[in-house]
Short mmCIF file of C-alpha atoms in Angstrom, two decimals:
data_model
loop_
_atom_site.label_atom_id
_atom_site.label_comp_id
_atom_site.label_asym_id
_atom_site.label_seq_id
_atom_site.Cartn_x
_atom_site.Cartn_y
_atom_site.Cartn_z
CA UNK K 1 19.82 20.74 -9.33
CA UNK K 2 18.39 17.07 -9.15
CA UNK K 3 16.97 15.66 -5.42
CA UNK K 4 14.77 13.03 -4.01
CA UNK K 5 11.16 14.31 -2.65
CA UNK K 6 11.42 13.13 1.04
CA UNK K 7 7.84 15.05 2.26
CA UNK K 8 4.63 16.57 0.61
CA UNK K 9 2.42 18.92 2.46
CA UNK K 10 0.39 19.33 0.15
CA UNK K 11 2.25 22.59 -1.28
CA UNK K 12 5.65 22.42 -0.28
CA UNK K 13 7.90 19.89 -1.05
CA UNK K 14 11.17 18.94 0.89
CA UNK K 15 13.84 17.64 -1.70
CA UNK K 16 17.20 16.08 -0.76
CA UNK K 17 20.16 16.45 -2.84
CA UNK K 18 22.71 13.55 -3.57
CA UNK K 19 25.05 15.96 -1.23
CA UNK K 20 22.67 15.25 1.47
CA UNK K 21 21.05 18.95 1.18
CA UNK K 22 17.49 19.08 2.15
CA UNK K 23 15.55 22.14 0.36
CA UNK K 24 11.59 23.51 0.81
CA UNK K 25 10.28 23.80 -2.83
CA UNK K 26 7.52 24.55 -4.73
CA UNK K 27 6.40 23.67 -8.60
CA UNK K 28 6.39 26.19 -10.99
CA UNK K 29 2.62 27.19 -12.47
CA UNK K 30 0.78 24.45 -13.68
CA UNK K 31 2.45 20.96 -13.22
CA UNK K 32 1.02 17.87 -14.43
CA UNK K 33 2.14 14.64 -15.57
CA UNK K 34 0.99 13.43 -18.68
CA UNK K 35 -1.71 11.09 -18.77
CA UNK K 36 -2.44 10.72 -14.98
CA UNK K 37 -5.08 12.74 -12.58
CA UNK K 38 -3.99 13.16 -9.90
CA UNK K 39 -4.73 15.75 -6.97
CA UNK K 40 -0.73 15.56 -5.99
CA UNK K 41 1.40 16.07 -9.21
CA UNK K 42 4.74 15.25 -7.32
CA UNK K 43 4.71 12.01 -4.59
CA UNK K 44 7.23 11.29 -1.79
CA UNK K 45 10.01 9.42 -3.66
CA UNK K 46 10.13 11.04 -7.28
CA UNK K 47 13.62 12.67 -8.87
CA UNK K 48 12.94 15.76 -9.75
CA UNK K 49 14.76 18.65 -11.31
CA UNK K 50 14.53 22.33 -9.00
CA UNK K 51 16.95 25.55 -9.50
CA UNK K 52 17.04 27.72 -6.12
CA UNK K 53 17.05 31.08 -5.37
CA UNK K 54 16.83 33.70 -2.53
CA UNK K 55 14.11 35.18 -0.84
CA UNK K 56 15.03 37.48 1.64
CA UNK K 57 16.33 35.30 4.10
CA UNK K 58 15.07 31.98 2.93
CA UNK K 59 16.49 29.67 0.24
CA UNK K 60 13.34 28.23 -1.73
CA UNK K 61 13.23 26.21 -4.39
CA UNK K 62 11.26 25.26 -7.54
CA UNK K 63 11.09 22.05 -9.30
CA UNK K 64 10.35 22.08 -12.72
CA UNK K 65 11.06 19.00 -13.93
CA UNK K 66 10.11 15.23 -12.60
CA UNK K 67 11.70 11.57 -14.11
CA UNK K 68 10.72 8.70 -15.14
CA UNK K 69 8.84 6.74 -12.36
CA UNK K 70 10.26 3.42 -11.58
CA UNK K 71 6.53 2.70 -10.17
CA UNK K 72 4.11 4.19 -8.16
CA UNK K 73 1.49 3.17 -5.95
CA UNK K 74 -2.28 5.46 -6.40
CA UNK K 75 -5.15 5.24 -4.69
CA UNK K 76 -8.90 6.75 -5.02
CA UNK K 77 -8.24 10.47 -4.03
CA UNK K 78 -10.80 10.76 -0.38
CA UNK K 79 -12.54 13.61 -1.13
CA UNK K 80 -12.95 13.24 -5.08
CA UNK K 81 -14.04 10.54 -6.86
CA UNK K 82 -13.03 10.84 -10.49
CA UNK K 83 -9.48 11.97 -8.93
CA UNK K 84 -6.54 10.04 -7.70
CA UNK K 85 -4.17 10.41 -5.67
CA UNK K 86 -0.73 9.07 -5.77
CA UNK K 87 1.03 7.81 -2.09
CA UNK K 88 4.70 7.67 -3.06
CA UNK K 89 6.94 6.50 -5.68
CA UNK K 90 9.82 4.54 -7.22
CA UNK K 91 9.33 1.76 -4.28
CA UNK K 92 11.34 -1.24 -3.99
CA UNK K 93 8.76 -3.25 -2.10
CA UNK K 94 6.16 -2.47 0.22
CA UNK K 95 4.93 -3.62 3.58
CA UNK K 96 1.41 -3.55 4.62
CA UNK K 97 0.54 -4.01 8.04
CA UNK K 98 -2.29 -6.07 8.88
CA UNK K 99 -4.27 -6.22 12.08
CA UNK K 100 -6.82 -8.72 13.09
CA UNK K 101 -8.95 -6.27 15.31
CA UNK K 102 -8.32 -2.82 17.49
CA UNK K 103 -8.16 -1.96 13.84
CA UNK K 104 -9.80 -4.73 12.00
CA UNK K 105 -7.52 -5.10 8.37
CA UNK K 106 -10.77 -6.87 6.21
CA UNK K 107 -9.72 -9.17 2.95
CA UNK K 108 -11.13 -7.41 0.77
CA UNK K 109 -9.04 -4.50 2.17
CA UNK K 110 -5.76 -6.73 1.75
CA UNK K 111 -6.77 -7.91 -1.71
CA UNK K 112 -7.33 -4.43 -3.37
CA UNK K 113 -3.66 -3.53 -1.85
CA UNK K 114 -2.20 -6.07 -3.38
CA UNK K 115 -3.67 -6.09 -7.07
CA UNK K 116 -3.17 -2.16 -7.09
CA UNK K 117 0.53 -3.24 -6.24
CA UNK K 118 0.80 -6.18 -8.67
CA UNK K 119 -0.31 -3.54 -11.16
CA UNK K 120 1.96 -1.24 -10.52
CA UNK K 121 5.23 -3.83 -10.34
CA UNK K 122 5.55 -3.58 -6.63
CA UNK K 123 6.65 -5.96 -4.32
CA UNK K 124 4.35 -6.36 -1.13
CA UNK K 125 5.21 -8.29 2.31
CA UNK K 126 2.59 -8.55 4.47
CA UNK K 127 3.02 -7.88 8.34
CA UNK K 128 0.95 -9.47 11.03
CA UNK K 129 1.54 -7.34 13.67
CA UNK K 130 0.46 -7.39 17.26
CA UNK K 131 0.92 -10.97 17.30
CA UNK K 132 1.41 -10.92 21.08
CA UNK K 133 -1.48 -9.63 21.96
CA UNK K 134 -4.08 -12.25 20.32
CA UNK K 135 -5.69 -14.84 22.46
CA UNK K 136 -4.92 -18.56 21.01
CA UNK K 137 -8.03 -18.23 18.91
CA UNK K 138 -7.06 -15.38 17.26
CA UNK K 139 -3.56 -16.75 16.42
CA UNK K 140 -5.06 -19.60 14.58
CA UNK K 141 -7.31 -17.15 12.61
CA UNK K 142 -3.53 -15.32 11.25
CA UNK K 143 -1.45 -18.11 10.78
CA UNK K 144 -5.29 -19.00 8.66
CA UNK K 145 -4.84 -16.08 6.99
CA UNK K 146 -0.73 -15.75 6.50
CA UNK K 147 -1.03 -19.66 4.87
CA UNK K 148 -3.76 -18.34 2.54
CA UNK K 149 -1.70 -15.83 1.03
CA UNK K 150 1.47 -17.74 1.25
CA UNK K 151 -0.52 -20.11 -1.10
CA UNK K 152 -0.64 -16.86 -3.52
CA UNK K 153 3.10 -16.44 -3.18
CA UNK K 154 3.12 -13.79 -1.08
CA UNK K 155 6.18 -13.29 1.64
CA UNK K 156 4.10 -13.18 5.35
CA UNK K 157 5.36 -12.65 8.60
CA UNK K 158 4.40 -12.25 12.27
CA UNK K 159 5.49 -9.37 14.06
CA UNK K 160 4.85 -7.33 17.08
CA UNK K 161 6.56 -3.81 16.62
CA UNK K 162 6.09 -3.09 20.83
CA UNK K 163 7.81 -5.89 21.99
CA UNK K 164 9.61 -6.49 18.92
CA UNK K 165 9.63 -9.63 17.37
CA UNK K 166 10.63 -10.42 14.21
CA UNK K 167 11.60 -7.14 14.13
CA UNK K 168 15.44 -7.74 12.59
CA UNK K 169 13.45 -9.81 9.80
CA UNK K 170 12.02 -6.96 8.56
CA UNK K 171 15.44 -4.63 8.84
CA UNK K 172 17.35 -7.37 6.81
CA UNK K 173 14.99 -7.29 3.99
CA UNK K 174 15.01 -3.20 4.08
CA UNK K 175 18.99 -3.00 3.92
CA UNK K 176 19.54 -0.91 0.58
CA UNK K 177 16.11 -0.38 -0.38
CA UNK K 178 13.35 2.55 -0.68
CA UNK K 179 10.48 0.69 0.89
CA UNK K 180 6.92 2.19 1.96
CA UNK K 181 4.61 1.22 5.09
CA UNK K 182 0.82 0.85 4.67
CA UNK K 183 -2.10 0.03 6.65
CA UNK K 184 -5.04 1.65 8.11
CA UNK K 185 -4.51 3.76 11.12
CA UNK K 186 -3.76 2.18 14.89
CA UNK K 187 -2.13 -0.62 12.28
CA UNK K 188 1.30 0.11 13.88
CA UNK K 189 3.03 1.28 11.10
CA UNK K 190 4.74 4.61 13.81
CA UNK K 191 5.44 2.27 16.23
CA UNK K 192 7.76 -0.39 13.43
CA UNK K 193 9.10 2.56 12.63
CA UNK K 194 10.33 3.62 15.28
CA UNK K 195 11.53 -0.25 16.75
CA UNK K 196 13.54 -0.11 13.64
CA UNK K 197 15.37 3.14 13.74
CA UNK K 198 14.26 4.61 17.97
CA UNK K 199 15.83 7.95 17.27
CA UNK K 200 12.98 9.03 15.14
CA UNK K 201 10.64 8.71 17.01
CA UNK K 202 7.35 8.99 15.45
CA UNK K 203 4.43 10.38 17.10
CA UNK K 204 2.04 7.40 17.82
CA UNK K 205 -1.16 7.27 19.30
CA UNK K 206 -3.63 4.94 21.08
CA UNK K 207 -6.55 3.41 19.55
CA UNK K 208 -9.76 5.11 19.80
CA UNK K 209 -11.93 3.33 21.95
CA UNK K 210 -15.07 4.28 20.58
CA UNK K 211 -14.63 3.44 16.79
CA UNK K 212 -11.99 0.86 17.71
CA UNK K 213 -10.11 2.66 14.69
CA UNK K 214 -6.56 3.61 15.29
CA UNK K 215 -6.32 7.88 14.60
CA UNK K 216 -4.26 9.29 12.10
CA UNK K 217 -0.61 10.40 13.25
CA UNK K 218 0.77 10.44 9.95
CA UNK K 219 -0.94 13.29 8.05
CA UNK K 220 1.30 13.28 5.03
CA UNK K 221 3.56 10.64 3.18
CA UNK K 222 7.50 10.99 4.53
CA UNK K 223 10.50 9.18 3.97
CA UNK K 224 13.35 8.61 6.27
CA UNK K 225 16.72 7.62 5.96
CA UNK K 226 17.69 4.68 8.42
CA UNK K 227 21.13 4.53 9.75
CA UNK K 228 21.33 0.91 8.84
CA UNK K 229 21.09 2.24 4.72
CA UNK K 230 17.60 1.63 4.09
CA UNK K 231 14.72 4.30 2.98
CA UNK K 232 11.52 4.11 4.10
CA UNK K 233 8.71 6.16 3.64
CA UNK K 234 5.92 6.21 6.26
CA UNK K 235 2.15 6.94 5.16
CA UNK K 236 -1.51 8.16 6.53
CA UNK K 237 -3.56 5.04 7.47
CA UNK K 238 -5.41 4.36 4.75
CA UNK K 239 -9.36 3.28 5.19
CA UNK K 240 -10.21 2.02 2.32
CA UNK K 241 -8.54 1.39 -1.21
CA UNK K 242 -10.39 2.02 -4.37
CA UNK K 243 -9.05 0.42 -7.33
CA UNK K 244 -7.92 2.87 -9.86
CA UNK K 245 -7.56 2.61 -13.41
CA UNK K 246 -8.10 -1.28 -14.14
CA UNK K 247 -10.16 -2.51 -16.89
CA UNK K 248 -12.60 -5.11 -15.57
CA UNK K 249 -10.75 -7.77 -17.78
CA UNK K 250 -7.20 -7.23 -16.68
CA UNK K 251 -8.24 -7.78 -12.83
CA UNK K 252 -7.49 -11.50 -12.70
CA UNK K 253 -4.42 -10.63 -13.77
CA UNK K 254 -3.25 -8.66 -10.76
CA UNK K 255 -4.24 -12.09 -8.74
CA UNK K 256 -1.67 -14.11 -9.22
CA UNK K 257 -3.47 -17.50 -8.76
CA UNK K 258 -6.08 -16.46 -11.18
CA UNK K 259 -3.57 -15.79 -13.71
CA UNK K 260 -1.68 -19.05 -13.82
CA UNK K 261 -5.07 -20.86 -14.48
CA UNK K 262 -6.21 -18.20 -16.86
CA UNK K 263 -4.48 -20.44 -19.71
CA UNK K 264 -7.13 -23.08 -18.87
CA UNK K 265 -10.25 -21.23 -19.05
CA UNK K 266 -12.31 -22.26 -22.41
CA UNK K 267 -12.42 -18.36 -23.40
CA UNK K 268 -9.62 -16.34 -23.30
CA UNK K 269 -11.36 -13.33 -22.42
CA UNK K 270 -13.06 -15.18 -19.32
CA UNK K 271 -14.04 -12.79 -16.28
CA UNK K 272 -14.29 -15.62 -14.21
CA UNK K 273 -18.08 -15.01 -13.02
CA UNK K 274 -20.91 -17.12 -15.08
CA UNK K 275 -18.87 -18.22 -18.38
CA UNK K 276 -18.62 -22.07 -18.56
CA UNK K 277 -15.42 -24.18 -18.54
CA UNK K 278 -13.50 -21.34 -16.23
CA UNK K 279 -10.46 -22.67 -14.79
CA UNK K 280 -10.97 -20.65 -11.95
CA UNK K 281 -14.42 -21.32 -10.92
CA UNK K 282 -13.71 -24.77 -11.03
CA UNK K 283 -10.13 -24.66 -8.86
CA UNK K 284 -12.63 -22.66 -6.32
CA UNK K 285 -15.07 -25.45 -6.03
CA UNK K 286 -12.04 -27.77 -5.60
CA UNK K 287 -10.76 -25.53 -2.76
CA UNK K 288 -7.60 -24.64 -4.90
CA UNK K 289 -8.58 -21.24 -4.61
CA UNK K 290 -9.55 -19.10 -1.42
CA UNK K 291 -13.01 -18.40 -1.64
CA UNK K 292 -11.89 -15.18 0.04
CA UNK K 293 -10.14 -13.56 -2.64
CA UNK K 294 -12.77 -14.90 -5.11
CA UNK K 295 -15.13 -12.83 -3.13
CA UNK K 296 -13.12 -9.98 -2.96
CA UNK K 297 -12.06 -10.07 -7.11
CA UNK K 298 -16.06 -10.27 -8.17
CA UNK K 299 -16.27 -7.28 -5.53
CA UNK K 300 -13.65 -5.58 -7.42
CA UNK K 301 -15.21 -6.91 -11.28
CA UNK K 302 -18.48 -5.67 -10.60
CA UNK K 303 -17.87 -2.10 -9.31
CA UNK K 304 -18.89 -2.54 -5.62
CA UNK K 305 -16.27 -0.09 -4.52
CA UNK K 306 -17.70 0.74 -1.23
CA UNK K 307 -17.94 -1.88 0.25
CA UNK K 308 -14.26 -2.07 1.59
CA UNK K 309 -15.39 -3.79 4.90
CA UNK K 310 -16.47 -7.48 4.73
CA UNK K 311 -16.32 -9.53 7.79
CA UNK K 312 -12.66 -11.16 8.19
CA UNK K 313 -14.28 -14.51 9.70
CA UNK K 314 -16.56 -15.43 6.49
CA UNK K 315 -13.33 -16.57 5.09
CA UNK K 316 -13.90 -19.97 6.34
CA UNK K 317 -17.31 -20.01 5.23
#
């Protein structure tokens, strides 16, 4: 039998059918897909293969087989560091959910979630949500910060999932496809879910007021099927994003301003950092560039993978 993963505990496995058959599996032995390490073999998302059979009362299956990925999107596994671990695949775009405070989204946050998706082939929106709760001040610092990356040719829109604006923007461009939610926790990714589609309703929860960090609802990856035919799968709040697999030289290319100047650079293997004649450096000093996302691709270059959380309002500076 052949079925969409639709949840991952961890162990189990719930796989829909193209009858609309939803079964709790497991994988047979040892299961790994060649040439990746990853602490979850199978993601929310992949087609995979599973015969069933009866356990005393309980149907159970086991998949044995997994296809082709259209795409994926990985992250740094939490708890290991040489391992990674993959939050769903075969997307059709993805929107990331950004939040100027109450939980802060940093750029250097934003920019490693969007290379890691340029990598991969993946579309990415981003979502300014909570727009009606930001003083005047604040507003200005978004539509700062939705201009920058509009710059980079990315799609940016302001949103506030509680009271619902620009809500039906973000339905039309879901109609027909599989797309994912990301963001850190208290971003609002429950509560768009469930202005889109109300019968779900997701579990949601306030922000914690003494980290000003929003608390993890979502414990595992799901999708959902939306009764105006879209897909979308709903993940943990992510902290931080460590880049995975990129050699230090192919970085630039997952920025897309970087890369169209790349061409100009006097060395064709330029990083972009002290080498002279670079394109880049000299579209920074011009103010071509964002300073920014320069910041945040030397961050990236030079291995300082910690350091996920830089202040949002040295942008300007």
């Amino acid at each position: 039998m052949k079925g969409t993963v639709y949840k991952s505990t961890g162990s189990w496995y719930t796989v829909k059918t193209q009858d609309g058959e939803f079964y709790e599996c497991r994988i047979k032995g040892k299961f790994r897909i060649q040439g990746i390490k990853s602490t979850n073999p199978i993601a929310v998302g992949d087609e995979v293969a599973f015969k069933i059979e009866q356990l005393g009362d309980d149907t159970v299956g086991t998949i044995y087989g997994i296809d082709d990925r259209k795409n994926y999107i990985i992250r740094k596994s939490v708890n290991l560091s040489k391992q990674t671990h993959i939050i769903a695949a075969n997307l059709d775009q993805v929107f990331l959910l950004v939040t100027l405070n109450n939980p802060t989204t940093y750029t250097i946050f934003i920019d490693r979630f969007l290379a890691t998706a340029e990598a991969y082939d993946i579309p990415t929106v981003l979502l300014f949500n909570k727009v009606d709760s930001y003083t005047i001040e604040e507003l200005a610092e978004i539509k700062y910060l939705a201009e920058l990356y509009r710059n980079v040719g990315y799609t940016c829109i302001g949103i506030s999932a509680k009271s619902g604006k620009n809500v039906d923007k973000v339905k039309e461009m879901m109609v027909g496809k599989t797309s994912m939610f990301a963001g850190h926790s208290g971003a609002g990714k429950s509560t768009l879910v469930n202005a889109l589609e109300p019968k779900l309703n997701l579990k949601t929860t306030e922000i914690s007021g003494q980290h000003l960090q929003g608390q993890h609802t979502t414990t595992f990856a799901e999708m959902f099927d939306l009764d105006f035919g879209a897909r979308i799968i709903d993940t943990p709040g992510i902290k931080g994003f460590g880049i995975v697999d990129m050699e230090k030289e192919e970085i630039g290319d997952y920025f897309p301003e970087f890369f169209k100047l790349k061409g100009n650079c006097k060395f064709n293997n330029c990083l972009h950092l002290d080498e002279p004649k670079c394109a880049v450096k000299e579209a920074l000093e011009n103010e071509e560039v964002a300073w920014s996302r320069y910041r945040s691709y030397v961050q990236m270059v030079t291995g300082e993978e910690e350091n996920y959380r830089v202040d949002i309002h040295d942008v300007k500076k």
